[in-house]
Coordinates of C-alpha atoms in Angstrom, one line a residue:
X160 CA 7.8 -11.7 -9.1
X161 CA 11.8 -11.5 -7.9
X162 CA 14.6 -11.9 -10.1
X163 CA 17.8 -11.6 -9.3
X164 CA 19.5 -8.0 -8.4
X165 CA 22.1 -7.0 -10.2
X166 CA 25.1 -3.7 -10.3
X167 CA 26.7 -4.0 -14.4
X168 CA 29.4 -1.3 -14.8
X169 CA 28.6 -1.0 -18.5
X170 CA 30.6 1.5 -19.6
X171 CA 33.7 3.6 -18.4
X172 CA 36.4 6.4 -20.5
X173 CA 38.9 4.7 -22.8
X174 CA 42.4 4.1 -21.1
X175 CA 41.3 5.4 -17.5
X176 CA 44.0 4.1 -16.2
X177 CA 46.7 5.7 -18.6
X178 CA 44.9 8.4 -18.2
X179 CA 45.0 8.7 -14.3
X180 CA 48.7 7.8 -14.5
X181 CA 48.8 10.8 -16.9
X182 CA 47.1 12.6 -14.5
X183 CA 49.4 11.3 -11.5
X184 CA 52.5 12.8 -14.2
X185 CA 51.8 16.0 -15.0
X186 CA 52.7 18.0 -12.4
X187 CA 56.4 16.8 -12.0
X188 CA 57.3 15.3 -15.2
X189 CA 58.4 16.8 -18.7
X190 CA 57.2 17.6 -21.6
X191 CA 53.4 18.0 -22.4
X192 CA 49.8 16.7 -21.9
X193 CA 50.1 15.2 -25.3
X194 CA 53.4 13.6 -24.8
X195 CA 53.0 12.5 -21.1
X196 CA 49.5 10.3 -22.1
X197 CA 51.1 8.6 -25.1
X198 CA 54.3 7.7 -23.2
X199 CA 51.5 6.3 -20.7
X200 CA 50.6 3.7 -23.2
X201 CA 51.3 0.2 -22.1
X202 CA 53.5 1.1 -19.2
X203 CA 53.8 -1.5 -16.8
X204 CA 54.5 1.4 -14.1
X205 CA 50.8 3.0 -14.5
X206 CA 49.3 1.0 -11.9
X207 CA 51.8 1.1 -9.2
X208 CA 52.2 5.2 -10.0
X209 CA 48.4 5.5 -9.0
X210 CA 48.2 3.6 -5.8
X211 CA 51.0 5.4 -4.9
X212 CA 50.2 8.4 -5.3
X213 CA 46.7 8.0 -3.7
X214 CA 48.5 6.3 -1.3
X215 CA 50.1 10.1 -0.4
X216 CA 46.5 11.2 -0.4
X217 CA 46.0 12.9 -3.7
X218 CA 42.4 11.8 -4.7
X219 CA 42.2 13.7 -7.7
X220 CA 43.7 12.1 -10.2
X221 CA 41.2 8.9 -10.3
X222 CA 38.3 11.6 -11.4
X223 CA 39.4 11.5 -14.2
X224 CA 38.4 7.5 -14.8
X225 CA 34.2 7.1 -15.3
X226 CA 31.9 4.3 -15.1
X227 CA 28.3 4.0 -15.9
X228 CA 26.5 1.5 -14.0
X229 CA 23.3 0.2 -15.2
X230 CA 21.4 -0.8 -11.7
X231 CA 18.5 -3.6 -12.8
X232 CA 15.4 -4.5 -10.4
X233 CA 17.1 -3.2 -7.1
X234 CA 14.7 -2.2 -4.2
X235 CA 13.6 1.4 -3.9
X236 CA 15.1 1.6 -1.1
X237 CA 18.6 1.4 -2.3
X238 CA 17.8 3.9 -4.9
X239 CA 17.4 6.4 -2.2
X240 CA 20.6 5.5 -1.0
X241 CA 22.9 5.8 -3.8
X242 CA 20.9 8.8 -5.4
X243 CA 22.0 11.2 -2.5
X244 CA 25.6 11.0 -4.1
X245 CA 26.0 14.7 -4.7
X246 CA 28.9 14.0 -7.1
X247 CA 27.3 11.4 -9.3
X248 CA 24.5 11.8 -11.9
X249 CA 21.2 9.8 -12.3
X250 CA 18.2 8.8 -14.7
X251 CA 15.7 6.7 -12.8
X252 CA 12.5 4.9 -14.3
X253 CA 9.4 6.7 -13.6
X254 CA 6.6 6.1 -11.5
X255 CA 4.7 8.9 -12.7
X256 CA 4.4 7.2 -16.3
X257 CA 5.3 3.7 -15.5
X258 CA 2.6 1.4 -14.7
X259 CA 5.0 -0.4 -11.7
X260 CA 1.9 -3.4 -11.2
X261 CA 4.1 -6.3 -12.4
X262 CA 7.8 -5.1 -11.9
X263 CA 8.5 -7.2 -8.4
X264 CA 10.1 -5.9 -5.5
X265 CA 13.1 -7.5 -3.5
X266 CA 13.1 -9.9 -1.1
X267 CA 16.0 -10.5 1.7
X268 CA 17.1 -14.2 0.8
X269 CA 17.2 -15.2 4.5
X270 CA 13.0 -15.3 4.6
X271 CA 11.7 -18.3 4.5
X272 CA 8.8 -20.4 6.2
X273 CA 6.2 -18.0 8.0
X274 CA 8.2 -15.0 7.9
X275 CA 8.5 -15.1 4.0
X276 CA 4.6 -16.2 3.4
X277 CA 3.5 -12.9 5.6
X278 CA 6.4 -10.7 3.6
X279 CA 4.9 -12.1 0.4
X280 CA 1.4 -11.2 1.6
X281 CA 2.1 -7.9 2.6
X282 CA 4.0 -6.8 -0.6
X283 CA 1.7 -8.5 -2.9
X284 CA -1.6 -6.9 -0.7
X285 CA 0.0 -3.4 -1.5
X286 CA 0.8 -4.2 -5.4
X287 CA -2.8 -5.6 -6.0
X288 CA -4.0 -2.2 -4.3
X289 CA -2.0 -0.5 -6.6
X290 CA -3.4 -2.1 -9.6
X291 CA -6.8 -1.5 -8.2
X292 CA -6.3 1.9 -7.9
X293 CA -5.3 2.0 -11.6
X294 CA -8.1 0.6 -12.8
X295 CA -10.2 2.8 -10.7
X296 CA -8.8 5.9 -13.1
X297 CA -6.3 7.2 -10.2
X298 CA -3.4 8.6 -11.8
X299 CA 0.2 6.6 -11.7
X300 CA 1.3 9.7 -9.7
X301 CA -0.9 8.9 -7.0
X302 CA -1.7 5.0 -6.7
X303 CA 2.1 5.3 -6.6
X304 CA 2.2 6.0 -3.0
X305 CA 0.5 2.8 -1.9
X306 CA 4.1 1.2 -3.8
X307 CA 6.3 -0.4 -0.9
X308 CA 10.1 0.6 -0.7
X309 CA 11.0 -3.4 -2.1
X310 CA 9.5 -2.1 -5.2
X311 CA 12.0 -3.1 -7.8
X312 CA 13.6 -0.1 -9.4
X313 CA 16.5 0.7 -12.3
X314 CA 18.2 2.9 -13.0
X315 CA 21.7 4.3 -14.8
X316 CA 24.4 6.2 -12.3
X317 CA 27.3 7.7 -14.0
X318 CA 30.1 8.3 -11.4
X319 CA 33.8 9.0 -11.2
X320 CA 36.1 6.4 -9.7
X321 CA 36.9 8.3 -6.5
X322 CA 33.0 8.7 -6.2
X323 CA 32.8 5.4 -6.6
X324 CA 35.2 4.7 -4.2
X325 CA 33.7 6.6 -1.2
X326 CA 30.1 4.9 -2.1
X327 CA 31.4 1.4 -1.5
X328 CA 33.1 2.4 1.7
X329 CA 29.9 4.1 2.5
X330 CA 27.8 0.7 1.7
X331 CA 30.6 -1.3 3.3
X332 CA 31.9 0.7 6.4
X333 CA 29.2 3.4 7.2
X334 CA 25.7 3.8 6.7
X335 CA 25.2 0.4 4.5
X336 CA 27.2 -2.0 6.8
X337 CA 23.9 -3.6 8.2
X338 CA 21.8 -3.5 4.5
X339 CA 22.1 -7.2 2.8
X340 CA 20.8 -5.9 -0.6
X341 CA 23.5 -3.3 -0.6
X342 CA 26.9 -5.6 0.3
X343 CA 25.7 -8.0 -2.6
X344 CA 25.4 -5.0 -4.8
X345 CA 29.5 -4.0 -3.3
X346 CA 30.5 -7.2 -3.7
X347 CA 29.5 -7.4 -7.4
X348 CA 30.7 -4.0 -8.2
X349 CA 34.2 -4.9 -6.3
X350 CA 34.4 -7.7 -8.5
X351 CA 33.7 -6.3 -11.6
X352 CA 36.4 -3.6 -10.5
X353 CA 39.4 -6.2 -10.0
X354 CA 39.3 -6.7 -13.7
X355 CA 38.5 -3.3 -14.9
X356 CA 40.4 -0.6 -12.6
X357 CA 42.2 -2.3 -10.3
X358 CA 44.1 0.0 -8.8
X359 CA 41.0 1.7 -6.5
X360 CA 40.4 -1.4 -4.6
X361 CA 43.0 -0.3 -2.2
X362 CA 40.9 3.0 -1.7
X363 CA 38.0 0.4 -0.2
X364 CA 38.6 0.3 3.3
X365 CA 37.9 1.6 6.3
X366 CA 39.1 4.8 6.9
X367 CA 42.3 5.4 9.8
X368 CA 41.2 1.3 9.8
X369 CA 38.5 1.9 12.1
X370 CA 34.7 1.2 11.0
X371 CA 32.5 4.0 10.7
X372 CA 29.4 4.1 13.5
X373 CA 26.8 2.9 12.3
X374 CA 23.3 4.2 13.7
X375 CA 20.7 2.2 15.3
X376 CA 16.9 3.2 13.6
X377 CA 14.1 1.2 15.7
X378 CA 11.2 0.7 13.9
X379 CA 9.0 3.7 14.3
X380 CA 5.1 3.5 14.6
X381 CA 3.8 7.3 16.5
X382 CA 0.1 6.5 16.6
X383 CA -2.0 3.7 16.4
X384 CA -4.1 4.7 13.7
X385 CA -2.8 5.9 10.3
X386 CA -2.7 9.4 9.9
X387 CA -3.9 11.0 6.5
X388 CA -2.4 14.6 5.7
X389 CA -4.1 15.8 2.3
X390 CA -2.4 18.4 -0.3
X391 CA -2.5 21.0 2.0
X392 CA -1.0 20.1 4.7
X393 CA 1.7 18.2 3.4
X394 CA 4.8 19.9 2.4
X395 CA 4.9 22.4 4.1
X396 CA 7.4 24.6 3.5
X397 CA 9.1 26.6 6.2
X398 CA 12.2 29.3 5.1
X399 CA 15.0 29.3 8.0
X400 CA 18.1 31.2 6.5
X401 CA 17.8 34.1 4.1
X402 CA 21.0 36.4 3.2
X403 CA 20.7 40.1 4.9
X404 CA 21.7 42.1 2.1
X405 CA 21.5 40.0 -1.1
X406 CA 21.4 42.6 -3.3
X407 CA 24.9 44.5 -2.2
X408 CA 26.0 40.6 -2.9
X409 CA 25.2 40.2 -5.9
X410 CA 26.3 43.9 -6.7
X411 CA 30.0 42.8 -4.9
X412 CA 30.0 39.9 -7.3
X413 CA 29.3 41.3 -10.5
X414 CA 32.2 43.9 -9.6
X415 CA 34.6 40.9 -9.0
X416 CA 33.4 39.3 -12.1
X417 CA 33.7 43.0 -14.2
X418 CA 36.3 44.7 -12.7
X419 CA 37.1 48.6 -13.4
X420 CA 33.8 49.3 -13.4
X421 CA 33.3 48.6 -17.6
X422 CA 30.1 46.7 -17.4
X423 CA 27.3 48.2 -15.0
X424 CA 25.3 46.1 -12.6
X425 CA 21.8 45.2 -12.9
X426 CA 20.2 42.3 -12.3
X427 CA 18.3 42.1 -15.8
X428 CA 22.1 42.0 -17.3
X429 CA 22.9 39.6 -14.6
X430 CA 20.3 37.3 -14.9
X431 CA 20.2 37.6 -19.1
X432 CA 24.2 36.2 -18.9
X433 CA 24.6 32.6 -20.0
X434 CA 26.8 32.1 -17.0
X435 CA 25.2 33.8 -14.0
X436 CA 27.7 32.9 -10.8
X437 CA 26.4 35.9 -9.0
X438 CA 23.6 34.3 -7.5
X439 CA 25.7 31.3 -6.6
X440 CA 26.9 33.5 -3.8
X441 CA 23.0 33.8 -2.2
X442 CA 22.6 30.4 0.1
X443 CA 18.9 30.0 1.2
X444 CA 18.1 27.3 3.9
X445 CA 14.7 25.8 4.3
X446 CA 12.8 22.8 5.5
X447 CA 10.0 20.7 4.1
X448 CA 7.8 19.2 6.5
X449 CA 5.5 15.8 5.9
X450 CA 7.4 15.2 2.1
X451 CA 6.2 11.9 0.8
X452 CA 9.3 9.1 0.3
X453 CA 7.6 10.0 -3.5
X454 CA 7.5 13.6 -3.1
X455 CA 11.5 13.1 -1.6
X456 CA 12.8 11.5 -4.9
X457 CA 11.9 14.5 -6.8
X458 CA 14.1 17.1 -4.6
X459 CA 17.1 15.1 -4.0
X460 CA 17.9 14.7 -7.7
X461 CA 18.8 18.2 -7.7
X462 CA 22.5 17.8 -7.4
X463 CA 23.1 21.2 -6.3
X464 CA 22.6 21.7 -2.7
X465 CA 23.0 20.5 0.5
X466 CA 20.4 18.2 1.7
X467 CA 20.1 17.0 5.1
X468 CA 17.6 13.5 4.4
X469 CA 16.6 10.7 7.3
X470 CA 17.1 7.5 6.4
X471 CA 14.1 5.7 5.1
X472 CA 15.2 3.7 8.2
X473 CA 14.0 6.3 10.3
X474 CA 10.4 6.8 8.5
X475 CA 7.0 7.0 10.5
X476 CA 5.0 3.9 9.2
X477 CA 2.2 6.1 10.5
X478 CA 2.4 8.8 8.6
X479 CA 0.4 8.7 4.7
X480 CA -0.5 11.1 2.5
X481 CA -3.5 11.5 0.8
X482 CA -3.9 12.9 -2.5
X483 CA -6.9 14.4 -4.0
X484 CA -7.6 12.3 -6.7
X485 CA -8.1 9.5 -4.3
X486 CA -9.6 11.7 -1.4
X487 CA -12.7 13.3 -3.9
X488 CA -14.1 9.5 -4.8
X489 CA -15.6 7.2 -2.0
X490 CA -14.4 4.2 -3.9
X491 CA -10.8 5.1 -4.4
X492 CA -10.7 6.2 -0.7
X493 CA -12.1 3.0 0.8
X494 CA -9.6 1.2 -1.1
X495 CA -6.8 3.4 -0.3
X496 CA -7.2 3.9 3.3
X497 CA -7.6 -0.4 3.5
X498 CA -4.3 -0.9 1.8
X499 CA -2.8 1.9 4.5
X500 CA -4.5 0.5 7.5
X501 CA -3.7 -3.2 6.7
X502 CA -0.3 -1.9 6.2
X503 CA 0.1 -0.1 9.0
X504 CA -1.3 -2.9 10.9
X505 CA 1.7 -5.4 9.8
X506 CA 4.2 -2.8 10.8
X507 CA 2.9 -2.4 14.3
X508 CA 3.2 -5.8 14.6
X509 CA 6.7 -6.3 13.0
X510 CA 8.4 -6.6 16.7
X511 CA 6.8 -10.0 17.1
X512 CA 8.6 -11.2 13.8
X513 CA 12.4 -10.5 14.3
X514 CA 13.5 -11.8 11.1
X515 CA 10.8 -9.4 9.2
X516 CA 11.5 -6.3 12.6
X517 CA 15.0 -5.8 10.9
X518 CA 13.8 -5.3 7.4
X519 CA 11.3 -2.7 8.2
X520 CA 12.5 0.1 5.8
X521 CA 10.8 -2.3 3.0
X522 CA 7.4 -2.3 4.7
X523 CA 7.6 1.8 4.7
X524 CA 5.5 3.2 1.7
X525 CA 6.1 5.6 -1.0
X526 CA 3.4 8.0 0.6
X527 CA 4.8 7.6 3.8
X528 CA 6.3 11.4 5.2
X529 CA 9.2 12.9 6.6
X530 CA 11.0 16.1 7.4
X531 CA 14.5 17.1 5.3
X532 CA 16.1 20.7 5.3
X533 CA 18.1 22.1 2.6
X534 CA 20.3 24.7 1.0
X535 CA 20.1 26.1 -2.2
X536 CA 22.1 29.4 -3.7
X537 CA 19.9 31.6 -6.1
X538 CA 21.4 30.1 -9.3
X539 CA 19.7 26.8 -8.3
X540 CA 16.6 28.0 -7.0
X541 CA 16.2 29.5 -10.3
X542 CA 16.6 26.2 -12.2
X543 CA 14.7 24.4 -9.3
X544 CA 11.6 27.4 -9.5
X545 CA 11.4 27.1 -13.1
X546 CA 11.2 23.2 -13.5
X547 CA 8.9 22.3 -10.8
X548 CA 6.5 25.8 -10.6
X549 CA 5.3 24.0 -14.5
X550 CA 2.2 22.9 -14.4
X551 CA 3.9 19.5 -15.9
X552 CA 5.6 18.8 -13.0
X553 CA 4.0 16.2 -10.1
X554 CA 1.9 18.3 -8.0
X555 CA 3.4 17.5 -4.7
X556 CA 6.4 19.0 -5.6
X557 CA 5.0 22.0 -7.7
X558 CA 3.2 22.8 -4.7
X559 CA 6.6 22.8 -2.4
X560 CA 8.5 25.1 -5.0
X561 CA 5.4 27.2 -5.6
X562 CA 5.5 28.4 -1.8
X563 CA 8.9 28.3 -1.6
X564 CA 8.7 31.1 -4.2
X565 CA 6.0 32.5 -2.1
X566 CA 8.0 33.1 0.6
X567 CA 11.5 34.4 -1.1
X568 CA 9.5 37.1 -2.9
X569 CA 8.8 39.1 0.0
X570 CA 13.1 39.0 0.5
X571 CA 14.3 40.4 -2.6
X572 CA 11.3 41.2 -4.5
X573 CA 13.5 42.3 -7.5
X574 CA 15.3 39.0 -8.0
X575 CA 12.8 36.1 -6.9
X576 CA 10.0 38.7 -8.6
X577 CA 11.4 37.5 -12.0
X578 CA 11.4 33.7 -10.8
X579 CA 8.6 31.4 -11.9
X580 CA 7.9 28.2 -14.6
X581 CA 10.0 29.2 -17.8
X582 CA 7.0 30.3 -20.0
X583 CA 7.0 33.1 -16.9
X584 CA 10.6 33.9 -16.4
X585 CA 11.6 33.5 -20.5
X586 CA 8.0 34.6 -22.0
X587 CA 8.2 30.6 -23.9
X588 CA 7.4 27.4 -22.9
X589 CA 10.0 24.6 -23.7
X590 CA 7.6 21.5 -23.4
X591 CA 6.5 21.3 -27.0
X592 CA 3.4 19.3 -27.8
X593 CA 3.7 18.2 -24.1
X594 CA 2.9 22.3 -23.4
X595 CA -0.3 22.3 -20.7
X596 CA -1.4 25.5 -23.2
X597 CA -2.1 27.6 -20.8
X598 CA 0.9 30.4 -21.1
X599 CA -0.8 33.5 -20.3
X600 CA -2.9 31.9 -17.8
X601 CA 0.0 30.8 -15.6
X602 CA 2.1 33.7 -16.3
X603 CA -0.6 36.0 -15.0
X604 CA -0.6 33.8 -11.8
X605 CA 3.1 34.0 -10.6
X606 CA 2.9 38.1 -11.6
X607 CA 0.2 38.0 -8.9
X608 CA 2.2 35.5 -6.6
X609 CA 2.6 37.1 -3.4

């Protein structure tokens, strides 16, 4: 089922490096944009002008170069890693429409003998589940969560080069220092860098040439039986950090953004603009108790906020959800709960297996939970509501955003009153022949939404 992991940088901007050294230029040099990047052509000087001036510690200018990295059959696991780059963007194969059955998962290259035979069986029991539960009629959405984090995954990541720089210091230095599958991946994307922008390797280091900490996570097992949590209890949803006055600060804003008082304030105006930066200045802080590693993916690809995320590392292998689909039939459920108990079984047994112990974040499973807080200003709530309150999005999810909702309302009733799935908060819904057809029935629900 393996094959080998691979990082491709398969595409980055024309002349990036004429184009930093441009960049590097502009400031104290003459004559225009224009002029400066076609004198930049071919000089022999672009290269040393870069590292020297990030050398001083101007970053800047290397934002300006962009790669695209095409990610193929990498674990799960190091998805969640790289995706919680706030600065670079993402498009991830889908569990929710992709059957996963025969897409492998990774294994460390060390195992062998015992230890790899009992890794083997323990992914493979959990993919046959899977397949089962498929055949069974459970939705991919759900007999997803039984998918181990070795599951292969790919993925694109587009990223500018000093983005791209503080990730392989992060894999190399920090948090990734002790994760095999991670060096290889910094070690191929180093390489292909010494041949395509040479001038950031310097910027791969430790930094003040000291090694960042890097934090112990045991393997953690609370109880000795799995513990199910069904739709309603997971997520939960718990609003810590509300503005006092939002509505004298959006009224502050539109005044800076409209000076001399020309334009009056309202919020329909406000919210009607096409570039609505008012409500960037509302932050709202919140937590999200017992999210699913599945549940977790769909959050953190919202790049606009501040996300506070365990490492998988630090996941309770006792902890599962347990979704209706499979909870309402005895069938599915038998099946379900002995692909979680078996599991759960090898992972309180992983401390007589060093070689396997140290791996642990591969034996955790997608429907596995954990706690993560956040902050989001109003603009991105707004975006956030109105994607994942549709009745298209994953439940799990829909359910987190649709409380969320619930419990701003009661704040600002006359802002988060007019938030809800776009065929509420624009009167049309943008899915097309993908629509659930049932516009009037859902915009009657969020007006009653309280």
């Amino acid at each position: 089922m393996e094959r080998e992991l691979h990082a491709k940088i398969i595409s980055r901007n024309a002349n990036s490096e004429e184009v930093c050294a441009s960049a590097a230029r502009i400031s104290t040099t003459a004559g225009d944009a224009h002029e400066i990047f076609e004198r930049a052509g071919g000089n022999p000087k672009n290269r040393g002008l870069i590292e020297k001036v990030l050398a001083s510690g101007h970053k800047s200018l290397i934002e300006h170069a962009v790669f695209t990295i095409a990610l193929r059959d990498v674990s799960v696991f190091v998805e969640q890693f790289l995706i919680e780059c706030r600065l670079a963007s993402f498009t991830v194969k889908s569990r929710r429409y992709v059957d996963f059955s025969h897409l492998g998962y990774y294994i460390p290259p060390e195992l062998e003998g015992e230890d790899l035979d009992r890794y083997r069986r323990y992914m493979n029991g959990l993919f046959e589940a899977y397949g089962e539960l498929l055949e069974a009629g459970v939705p991919r959405e759900d007999a997803r969560f039984l998918l181990p984090y070795a599951f292969h995954s790919n993925f694109y990541c587009t990223l500018n080069a000093r983005e791209l720089g503080h990730l392989l210091c992060e894999i190399r230095y920090g948090r990734g220092r002790d994760i095999p599958e991670l060096q290889c991946l910094a070690e191929e994307l180093t390489k292909q860098l010494e041949t395509q922008f040479p001038c950031l390797l310097p910027e791969i280091r430790p930094v003040s040439g000291n090694l960042t900490a890097v934090e112990a996570h045991p393997l953690r097992c609370s109880a000795q039986a799995p513990v199910y949590l069904s739709r309603q209890k997971a997520g939960t949803v718990a609003l810590l950090n509300v503005p006092t006055e939002p509505g004298k600060l959006l009224e502050a804003a539109w005044r800076t953004q409209y000076p001399g008082g020309g334009v009056p304030f309202s919020l329909e105006a406000l919210l009607e603009s096409s570039r609505p930066r008012e409500l960037e200045q509302l932050a709202y802080t919140f937590t999200v108790s017992n999210i699913s590693l599945s549940g977790l993916t769909h959050l953190v690809r919202h790049r606009m906020q501040s996300i506070v995320v365990p490492s998988i590392q630090s996941v309770d292998h006792s902890k599962f959800i347990l979704p209706d689909s499979i909870a309402a039939d005895p069938a599915r459920l038998e099946r379900y709960q002995r692909a979680v108990e078996a599991a759960h079984a090898q992972a309180l047994r992983l401390h007589e297996h060093p070689s396997l112990e140290k791996y642990h974040y591969y034996f955790a499973l997608s429907g596995n939970l954990m706690d993560v807080m956040t902050t989001m200003n109003a603009r991105e709530l707004q975006w956030f509501i109105r994607l994942r309150c549709c009745n298209r999005a994953q439940w799990e999810i829909r359910e987190i955003a649709v409380e969320l909702l619930r419990q701003l309302r009661p704040g600002f009733p006359a802002l988060f009153g007019r938030f809800g799935p776009s065929c509420f908060a624009s009167g049309r819904c943008p899915e097309g022949r993908l629509s659930c057809g049932q516009l009037e029935e859902v915009v009657e629900r969020f007006r009653a939404l309280s």
